[in-house]
Amino acid sequence: MDDLLKRARSFRHRIAREKEIFRSFALGQSPATLFITCSDSRVVPTLITAAAPGELFELRNAGNIVPPYRPGYRTGEAATIEYAVEVLKVRDIIVCGHSHCGAVGAVARGEDLTHLPSVAEWVDFARPALTGLLDIPPKDPALPDAVQRHVTAQLMTLRGYPQIERGTAEGQLSLHGWFYRVDTGDLWELDETRGVFGQY
């Protein structure tokens, strides 16, 4: 903790050469992309994309899960998506899953989560897309098939949000699915026409 605090306190000195850029942040933000990914500490959106501060609006939670849209049901995910599309006017939304994901792995392997009731309830959102895998627990600890199937399902859920449906229909918004390997840094993108992930 002391090390983190020390680095945080020295941050303003480390960015001294970019002080004008940081001063401009007082005027507001205008990111072009909403980046939805896992809370996992090994997944750092700005590191993966080499994005500068202000480029990405991030939504992070356990398992990069997008809960289904339900009118009148308040969630941080729904609020973030709504704000990104309606106020910030993002043009792209990326759902990025990652290898070795604990949330996806727990569902795909059928792990007992009774000792983690909040986690168990949360990852239930991921079960429908991964149900077919429960009969054959994945052997690859990287979980590429399970995570890619999960990302595809989250994109489908995202399309159920009214502002997403409207934005894509009007051509103002594009959705993207990514799979990132934490052990190699490799990135795969979903080709929705073919329904497969690849390095294009």
Backbone as CSV, one residue per row, in Angstrom:
resi,resn,N_x,N_y,N_z,CA_x,CA_y,CA_z,C_x,C_y,C_z
1,MET,0.820,-1.201,0.000,0.000,0.000,0.000,0.861,1.261,0.000
2,ASP,1.920,1.251,0.794,2.802,2.424,0.873,3.406,2.740,-0.490
3,ASP,3.756,1.674,-1.223,4.360,1.868,-2.547,3.360,2.492,-3.509
4,LEU,2.105,2.021,-3.461,1.068,2.588,-4.322,0.842,4.061,-3.998
5,LEU,0.789,4.372,-2.721,0.578,5.756,-2.301,1.738,6.645,-2.739
6,LYS,2.940,6.146,-2.620,4.122,6.914,-3.025,4.075,7.218,-4.519
7,ARG,3.743,6.204,-5.320,3.657,6.403,-6.762,2.520,7.358,-7.127
8,ALA,1.403,7.263,-6.414,0.269,8.149,-6.689,0.631,9.601,-6.391
9,ARG,1.364,9.812,-5.294,1.749,11.177,-4.925,2.761,11.776,-5.898
10,SER,3.542,10.912,-6.546,4.545,11.411,-7.493,3.999,11.506,-8.920
11,PHE,2.750,11.134,-9.097,2.163,11.103,-10.442,2.238,12.461,-11.133
12,ARG,1.894,13.520,-10.425,1.879,14.844,-11.061,3.265,15.262,-11.536
13,HIS,4.312,14.764,-10.886,5.668,15.081,-11.335,6.033,14.274,-12.584
14,ARG,5.524,13.048,-12.646,5.830,12.188,-13.791,5.144,12.661,-15.072
15,ILE,4.057,13.422,-14.935,3.332,13.875,-16.125,3.553,15.360,-16.399
16,ALA,4.563,15.927,-15.803,4.791,17.371,-15.913,4.845,17.849,-17.361
17,ARG,5.416,17.025,-18.253,5.543,17.438,-19.647,4.207,17.442,-20.389
18,GLU,3.213,16.791,-19.806,1.898,16.711,-20.449,0.855,17.494,-19.667
19,LYS,1.296,18.504,-18.914,0.378,19.201,-18.022,-0.765,19.886,-18.762
20,GLU,-0.541,20.328,-20.000,-1.615,20.990,-20.751,-2.730,20.009,-21.088
21,ILE,-2.335,18.802,-21.428,-3.334,17.762,-21.731,-4.174,17.505,-20.482
22,PHE,-3.533,17.364,-19.357,-4.255,17.070,-18.125,-5.108,18.254,-17.675
23,ARG,-4.643,19.462,-17.912,-5.459,20.626,-17.580,-6.732,20.647,-18.410
24,SER,-6.651,20.174,-19.643,-7.835,20.164,-20.508,-8.919,19.225,-19.991
25,PHE,-8.540,18.266,-19.144,-9.518,17.322,-18.594,-10.523,18.029,-17.685
26,ALA,-10.165,19.197,-17.192,-11.099,19.947,-16.341,-12.306,20.419,-17.136
27,LEU,-12.175,20.458,-18.460,-13.269,20.921,-19.318,-14.259,19.812,-19.656
28,GLY,-13.902,18.574,-19.349,-14.799,17.450,-19.632,-14.075,16.318,-20.331
29,GLN,-14.842,15.316,-20.717,-14.274,14.161,-21.403,-15.045,13.887,-22.686
30,SER,-14.360,13.285,-23.650,-15.023,12.929,-24.904,-14.434,11.651,-25.489
31,PRO,-14.483,10.558,-24.713,-13.957,9.296,-25.233,-14.817,8.786,-26.389
32,ALA,-14.188,8.130,-27.345,-14.926,7.600,-28.494,-15.357,6.153,-28.274
33,THR,-14.817,5.519,-27.224,-15.038,4.082,-27.036,-15.405,3.741,-25.598
34,LEU,-16.422,2.895,-25.466,-16.749,2.279,-24.177,-16.090,0.903,-24.174
35,PHE,-15.266,0.655,-23.178,-14.517,-0.604,-23.088,-15.055,-1.391,-21.906
36,ILE,-15.743,-2.491,-22.196,-16.334,-3.344,-21.155,-15.439,-4.549,-20.961
37,THR,-14.916,-4.707,-19.755,-14.037,-5.841,-19.514,-14.118,-6.277,-18.056
38,CYS,-13.318,-7.260,-17.718,-13.323,-7.861,-16.382,-12.557,-7.003,-15.381
39,SER,-12.875,-7.184,-14.119,-12.159,-6.487,-13.042,-10.771,-7.082,-12.799
40,ASP,-10.476,-8.187,-13.430,-9.207,-8.902,-13.234,-8.012,-7.943,-13.322
41,SER,-7.119,-8.021,-12.350,-5.980,-7.096,-12.276,-4.986,-7.286,-13.421
42,ARG,-5.061,-8.429,-14.110,-4.136,-8.681,-15.226,-4.601,-8.053,-16.526
43,VAL,-5.823,-7.523,-16.520,-6.398,-6.924,-17.724,-6.417,-5.408,-17.546
44,VAL,-5.593,-4.714,-18.308,-5.467,-3.258,-18.192,-5.777,-2.649,-19.561
45,PRO,-7.005,-2.147,-19.743,-7.411,-1.658,-21.065,-6.458,-0.666,-21.713
46,THR,-5.981,0.307,-20.947,-5.097,1.306,-21.546,-3.743,0.708,-21.928
47,LEU,-3.313,-0.324,-21.222,-2.059,-1.001,-21.554,-2.238,-1.826,-22.829
48,ILE,-3.349,-2.555,-22.907,-3.620,-3.407,-24.068,-3.764,-2.577,-25.341
49,THR,-4.456,-1.458,-25.240,-4.762,-0.649,-26.426,-3.790,0.503,-26.641
50,ALA,-2.894,0.731,-25.698,-1.993,1.889,-25.739,-2.786,3.189,-25.819
51,ALA,-3.960,3.198,-25.205,-4.811,4.394,-25.206,-4.288,5.418,-24.210
52,ALA,-4.433,6.669,-24.585,-4.047,7.764,-23.694,-5.195,8.054,-22.738
53,PRO,-4.920,8.728,-21.624,-6.011,9.132,-20.734,-7.062,9.922,-21.510
54,GLY,-8.321,9.606,-21.258,-9.406,10.295,-21.941,-9.938,9.591,-23.172
55,GLU,-9.250,8.538,-23.641,-9.691,7.843,-24.857,-10.730,6.762,-24.603
56,LEU,-10.657,6.114,-23.437,-11.559,5.004,-23.138,-12.460,5.336,-21.949
57,PHE,-13.740,5.021,-22.089,-14.676,5.060,-20.975,-14.827,3.602,-20.560
58,GLU,-14.478,3.269,-19.328,-14.387,1.865,-18.939,-15.549,1.412,-18.057
59,LEU,-15.966,0.184,-18.312,-16.943,-0.508,-17.469,-16.327,-1.846,-17.114
60,ARG,-16.041,-2.038,-15.824,-15.378,-3.269,-15.394,-16.176,-3.934,-14.287
61,ASN,-16.305,-5.241,-14.390,-16.927,-6.020,-13.326,-16.429,-7.456,-13.423
62,ALA,-16.779,-8.276,-12.469,-16.354,-9.671,-12.482,-16.922,-10.376,-13.703
63,GLY,-16.038,-10.805,-14.591,-16.469,-11.579,-15.747,-16.959,-10.772,-16.932
64,ASN,-16.716,-9.463,-16.965,-17.208,-8.593,-18.047,-18.635,-8.974,-18.463
65,ILE,-19.505,-9.013,-17.468,-20.900,-9.411,-17.679,-21.771,-8.193,-17.941
66,VAL,-22.621,-8.312,-18.945,-23.632,-7.286,-19.229,-24.972,-7.874,-18.800
67,PRO,-25.546,-7.425,-17.688,-26.843,-7.976,-17.264,-27.927,-7.570,-18.249
68,PRO,-28.935,-8.402,-18.445,-30.009,-8.058,-19.380,-30.692,-6.747,-19.015
69,TYR,-31.098,-6.006,-20.030,-31.809,-4.747,-19.790,-33.198,-5.042,-19.245
70,ARG,-33.537,-4.372,-18.137,-34.872,-4.487,-17.558,-35.331,-3.091,-17.169
71,PRO,-36.381,-2.570,-17.797,-36.872,-1.224,-17.449,-37.155,-1.109,-15.956
72,GLY,-36.669,-0.042,-15.348,-36.912,0.187,-13.932,-35.973,-0.550,-13.003
73,TYR,-35.079,-1.391,-13.562,-34.137,-2.147,-12.738,-32.784,-1.451,-12.816
74,ARG,-32.329,-0.876,-11.710,-31.127,-0.060,-11.724,-29.867,-0.882,-11.472
75,THR,-28.912,-0.737,-12.360,-27.604,-1.365,-12.173,-26.534,-0.361,-12.595
76,GLY,-25.342,-0.528,-12.062,-24.228,0.321,-12.466,-23.897,0.117,-13.933
77,GLU,-24.075,-1.120,-14.410,-23.790,-1.418,-15.810,-24.740,-0.663,-16.725
78,ALA,-26.043,-0.700,-16.400,-27.037,-0.003,-17.223,-26.787,1.500,-17.224
79,ALA,-26.438,2.048,-16.064,-26.171,3.490,-15.964,-24.948,3.882,-16.782
80,THR,-23.907,3.068,-16.724,-22.680,3.369,-17.468,-22.913,3.294,-18.965
81,ILE,-23.638,2.273,-19.408,-23.937,2.119,-20.831,-24.786,3.286,-21.321
82,GLU,-25.811,3.625,-20.555,-26.687,4.731,-20.924,-25.900,6.041,-21.030
83,TYR,-25.064,6.315,-20.060,-24.290,7.560,-20.054,-23.311,7.593,-21.230
84,ALA,-22.662,6.468,-21.479,-21.685,6.410,-22.566,-22.328,6.709,-23.912
85,VAL,-23.509,6.147,-24.133,-24.170,6.299,-25.434,-24.923,7.620,-25.545
86,GLU,-25.683,7.969,-24.530,-26.555,9.139,-24.619,-25.841,10.469,-24.348
87,VAL,-24.867,10.462,-23.450,-24.193,11.709,-23.082,-22.833,11.837,-23.772
88,LEU,-22.006,10.816,-23.657,-20.671,10.893,-24.247,-20.669,10.627,-25.749
89,LYS,-21.733,10.013,-26.231,-21.877,9.735,-27.668,-20.723,8.869,-28.206
90,VAL,-20.367,7.823,-27.443,-19.320,6.929,-27.929,-19.748,6.315,-29.257
91,ARG,-18.781,6.028,-30.090,-19.067,5.451,-31.407,-18.822,3.954,-31.462
92,ASP,-18.026,3.465,-30.505,-17.693,2.037,-30.482,-17.818,1.502,-29.066
93,ILE,-18.274,0.259,-28.969,-18.295,-0.448,-27.684,-17.570,-1.769,-27.874
94,ILE,-16.582,-2.001,-27.019,-15.816,-3.242,-27.046,-16.172,-4.060,-25.811
95,VAL,-16.506,-5.337,-26.012,-16.623,-6.273,-24.893,-15.395,-7.167,-24.990
96,CYS,-14.519,-7.064,-23.998,-13.248,-7.789,-24.024,-13.194,-8.826,-22.910
97,GLY,-13.249,-10.086,-23.306,-13.056,-11.170,-22.348,-11.587,-11.557,-22.330
98,HIS,-11.191,-12.342,-21.347,-9.768,-12.694,-21.261,-9.573,-14.145,-20.864
99,SER,-8.417,-14.664,-21.227,-8.062,-16.037,-20.878,-7.927,-16.175,-19.363
100,HIS,-8.017,-17.408,-18.898,-7.832,-17.715,-17.475,-8.794,-16.918,-16.583
101,CYS,-10.005,-16.672,-17.082,-10.992,-15.869,-16.346,-11.631,-16.691,-15.231
102,GLY,-11.540,-16.195,-14.016,-12.088,-16.923,-12.874,-13.596,-17.049,-12.917
103,ALA,-14.293,-15.992,-13.335,-15.758,-16.024,-13.376,-16.259,-17.012,-14.418
104,VAL,-15.724,-16.915,-15.627,-16.140,-17.825,-16.699,-15.727,-19.249,-16.363
105,GLY,-14.524,-19.409,-15.824,-14.050,-20.742,-15.461,-14.923,-21.403,-14.407
106,ALA,-15.374,-20.621,-13.423,-16.223,-21.174,-12.363,-17.525,-21.717,-12.931
107,VAL,-18.100,-20.999,-13.885,-19.349,-21.443,-14.501,-19.097,-22.644,-15.407
108,ALA,-18.078,-22.540,-16.257,-17.797,-23.607,-17.221,-17.420,-24.919,-16.538
109,ARG,-16.762,-24.813,-15.382,-16.362,-26.029,-14.652,-17.405,-26.487,-13.649
110,GLY,-18.469,-25.712,-13.503,-19.521,-26.079,-12.562,-19.063,-26.039,-11.118
111,GLU,-18.245,-25.062,-10.771,-17.704,-24.982,-9.414,-18.795,-24.621,-8.397
112,ASP,-18.625,-25.120,-7.189,-19.548,-24.815,-6.094,-19.203,-23.441,-5.534
113,LEU,-20.107,-22.485,-5.677,-19.868,-21.117,-5.219,-20.757,-20.741,-4.036
114,THR,-21.242,-21.736,-3.305,-22.150,-21.445,-2.190,-21.473,-20.596,-1.108
115,HIS,-20.151,-20.673,-1.007,-19.428,-19.868,-0.016,-19.236,-18.434,-0.495
116,LEU,-19.607,-18.170,-1.753,-19.525,-16.823,-2.331,-20.891,-16.483,-2.930
117,PRO,-21.894,-16.267,-2.101,-23.255,-16.102,-2.605,-23.441,-14.943,-3.579
118,SER,-22.769,-13.830,-3.354,-22.910,-12.696,-4.274,-22.285,-13.017,-5.622
119,VAL,-21.140,-13.685,-5.594,-20.484,-14.092,-6.842,-21.361,-15.098,-7.578
120,ALA,-21.896,-16.063,-6.838,-22.744,-17.088,-7.448,-23.946,-16.466,-8.151
121,GLU,-24.566,-15.502,-7.492,-25.734,-14.847,-8.087,-25.343,-14.029,-9.318
122,TRP,-24.197,-13.365,-9.244,-23.749,-12.530,-10.355,-23.410,-13.363,-11.593
123,VAL,-22.641,-14.443,-11.411,-22.224,-15.231,-12.579,-23.367,-16.047,-13.171
124,ASP,-24.509,-16.087,-12.491,-25.685,-16.740,-13.085,-26.042,-16.104,-14.421
125,PHE,-25.715,-14.823,-14.593,-25.972,-14.164,-15.870,-25.190,-14.820,-17.011
126,ALA,-24.070,-15.456,-16.681,-23.221,-16.068,-17.704,-23.613,-17.506,-18.022
127,ARG,-24.439,-18.114,-17.178,-24.732,-19.541,-17.338,-25.405,-19.930,-18.657
128,PRO,-26.413,-19.188,-19.131,-27.101,-19.642,-20.347,-26.164,-19.901,-21.532
129,ALA,-25.201,-19.028,-21.737,-24.297,-19.175,-22.880,-23.304,-20.317,-22.695
130,LEU,-23.035,-20.696,-21.443,-22.014,-21.702,-21.171,-22.589,-23.050,-20.782
131,THR,-23.912,-23.166,-20.783,-24.565,-24.387,-20.319,-24.064,-25.628,-21.035
132,GLY,-23.906,-25.550,-22.341,-23.466,-26.712,-23.109,-22.091,-27.210,-22.730
133,LEU,-21.276,-26.347,-22.148,-19.913,-26.731,-21.779,-19.853,-27.458,-20.446
134,LEU,-20.930,-27.359,-19.662,-20.900,-27.939,-18.320,-20.768,-29.456,-18.338
135,ASP,-21.222,-30.091,-19.431,-21.129,-31.550,-19.527,-19.686,-32.008,-19.764
136,ILE,-18.890,-31.132,-20.385,-17.493,-31.451,-20.670,-16.627,-30.314,-20.139
137,PRO,-16.224,-30.373,-18.872,-15.410,-29.291,-18.302,-14.174,-29.016,-19.156
138,PRO,-13.843,-27.759,-19.382,-12.706,-27.417,-20.237,-11.383,-27.903,-19.670
139,LYS,-10.532,-28.429,-20.557,-9.220,-28.913,-20.134,-8.170,-27.815,-20.227
140,ASP,-8.368,-26.888,-21.150,-7.419,-25.799,-21.344,-7.670,-24.719,-20.290
141,PRO,-6.715,-24.463,-19.395,-6.930,-23.451,-18.348,-7.114,-22.036,-18.900
142,ALA,-6.727,-21.820,-20.154,-6.916,-20.500,-20.763,-8.378,-20.258,-21.123
143,LEU,-9.165,-21.321,-21.238,-10.608,-21.228,-21.490,-10.981,-20.451,-22.767
144,PRO,-10.256,-20.608,-23.860,-10.563,-19.787,-25.045,-11.979,-19.983,-25.572
145,ASP,-12.432,-21.218,-25.681,-13.772,-21.466,-26.228,-14.861,-20.895,-25.324
146,ALA,-14.726,-21.132,-24.026,-15.741,-20.659,-23.080,-15.795,-19.136,-23.052
147,VAL,-14.642,-18.493,-22.993,-14.615,-17.024,-22.912,-15.132,-16.405,-24.206
148,GLN,-14.756,-16.965,-25.342,-15.225,-16.418,-26.612,-16.736,-16.577,-26.755
149,ARG,-17.247,-17.704,-26.314,-18.702,-17.894,-26.343,-19.380,-16.894,-25.403
150,HIS,-18.754,-16.659,-24.264,-19.278,-15.711,-23.282,-19.299,-14.286,-23.845
151,VAL,-18.226,-13.860,-24.483,-18.165,-12.523,-25.075,-19.265,-12.350,-26.118
152,THR,-19.456,-13.361,-26.941,-20.499,-13.305,-27.965,-21.873,-13.134,-27.324
153,ALA,-22.096,-13.838,-26.209,-23.381,-13.736,-25.506,-23.573,-12.348,-24.900
154,GLN,-22.497,-11.748,-24.393,-22.620,-10.412,-23.796,-22.946,-9.364,-24.861
155,LEU,-22.405,-9.539,-26.055,-22.738,-8.631,-27.159,-24.222,-8.749,-27.510
156,MET,-24.718,-9.967,-27.493,-26.135,-10.183,-27.791,-27.002,-9.521,-26.720
157,THR,-26.606,-9.651,-25.462,-27.348,-9.018,-24.373,-27.311,-7.504,-24.504
158,LEU,-26.151,-6.986,-24.867,-25.972,-5.543,-25.043,-26.936,-4.984,-26.080
159,ARG,-27.202,-5.747,-27.101,-28.114,-5.303,-28.167,-29.554,-5.160,-27.665
160,GLY,-29.848,-5.707,-26.494,-31.179,-5.580,-25.920,-31.404,-4.265,-25.197
161,TYR,-30.364,-3.438,-25.060,-30.506,-2.120,-24.443,-31.061,-1.161,-25.494
162,PRO,-32.100,-0.402,-25.157,-32.747,0.433,-26.180,-31.812,1.419,-26.864
163,GLN,-30.912,2.031,-26.116,-30.006,2.996,-26.728,-28.992,2.327,-27.650
164,ILE,-28.639,1.069,-27.347,-27.730,0.309,-28.215,-28.460,-0.090,-29.492
165,GLU,-29.674,-0.579,-29.316,-30.481,-0.976,-30.477,-30.674,0.202,-31.428
166,ARG,-30.982,1.355,-30.852,-31.200,2.554,-31.663,-29.902,3.016,-32.330
167,GLY,-28.820,3.043,-31.574,-27.546,3.520,-32.102,-27.004,2.657,-33.228
168,THR,-27.140,1.340,-33.087,-26.657,0.454,-34.150,-27.553,0.524,-35.375
169,ALA,-28.860,0.643,-35.141,-29.798,0.733,-36.265,-29.559,1.990,-37.091
170,GLU,-29.171,3.070,-36.418,-28.933,4.350,-37.100,-27.509,4.472,-37.641
171,GLY,-26.697,3.442,-37.397,-25.323,3.462,-37.891,-24.394,4.368,-37.107
172,GLN,-24.804,4.766,-35.904,-24.001,5.655,-35.076,-23.118,4.906,-34.085
173,LEU,-23.326,3.588,-33.995,-22.667,2.809,-32.955,-22.260,1.452,-33.509
174,SER,-21.034,1.033,-33.200,-20.538,-0.282,-33.619,-20.122,-1.081,-32.394
175,LEU,-20.425,-2.368,-32.391,-20.065,-3.259,-31.284,-18.948,-4.203,-31.717
176,HIS,-18.052,-4.513,-30.785,-16.901,-5.355,-31.089,-16.666,-6.348,-29.953
177,GLY,-16.293,-7.568,-30.300,-15.960,-8.574,-29.304,-14.490,-8.935,-29.402
178,TRP,-13.799,-8.892,-28.259,-12.370,-9.213,-28.217,-12.114,-10.332,-27.209
179,PHE,-11.064,-11.105,-27.496,-10.557,-12.112,-26.560,-9.070,-11.854,-26.371
180,TYR,-8.671,-11.591,-25.142,-7.289,-11.231,-24.813,-6.652,-12.337,-23.973
181,ARG,-5.442,-12.749,-24.360,-4.710,-13.759,-23.585,-3.770,-13.071,-22.616
182,VAL,-3.985,-13.298,-21.329,-3.180,-12.605,-20.315,-1.739,-13.107,-20.275
183,ASP,-1.497,-14.329,-20.764,-0.156,-14.895,-20.666,0.718,-14.615,-21.883
184,THR,0.118,-14.139,-22.977,0.908,-13.872,-24.186,0.717,-12.455,-24.721
185,GLY,-0.389,-11.797,-24.326,-0.691,-10.479,-24.870,-1.388,-10.536,-26.212
186,ASP,-1.674,-11.751,-26.715,-2.353,-11.884,-28.011,-3.802,-11.436,-27.901
187,LEU,-4.329,-10.928,-29.015,-5.701,-10.436,-29.051,-6.419,-10.991,-30.273
188,TRP,-7.621,-11.514,-30.046,-8.471,-11.999,-31.132,-9.719,-11.124,-31.196
189,GLU,-10.213,-10.885,-32.400,-11.426,-10.095,-32.586,-12.512,-10.964,-33.210
190,LEU,-13.744,-10.733,-32.787,-14.871,-11.495,-33.308,-15.261,-10.993,-34.690
191,ASP,-15.337,-11.922,-35.635,-15.915,-11.650,-36.946,-17.363,-12.107,-36.842
192,GLU,-18.285,-11.183,-36.643,-19.678,-11.557,-36.395,-20.339,-12.186,-37.605
193,THR,-19.880,-11.872,-38.789,-20.448,-12.476,-39.993,-20.198,-13.977,-40.002
194,ARG,-18.994,-14.361,-39.616,-18.614,-15.790,-39.608,-18.818,-16.420,-38.241
195,GLY,-18.975,-15.596,-37.211,-19.174,-16.112,-35.862,-17.937,-16.737,-35.254
196,VAL,-16.751,-16.246,-35.646,-15.508,-16.797,-35.126,-14.563,-15.676,-34.722
197,PHE,-13.664,-16.007,-33.785,-12.646,-15.064,-33.365,-11.358,-15.356,-34.124
198,GLY,-10.660,-14.304,-34.506,-9.392,-14.487,-35.208,-8.516,-13.277,-35.054
199,GLN,-7.261,-13.429,-35.461,-6.311,-12.322,-35.458,-6.239,-11.805,-36.894
200,TYR,-6.956,-10.732,-37.147,-7.067,-10.235,-38.519,-6.085,-9.112,-38.793
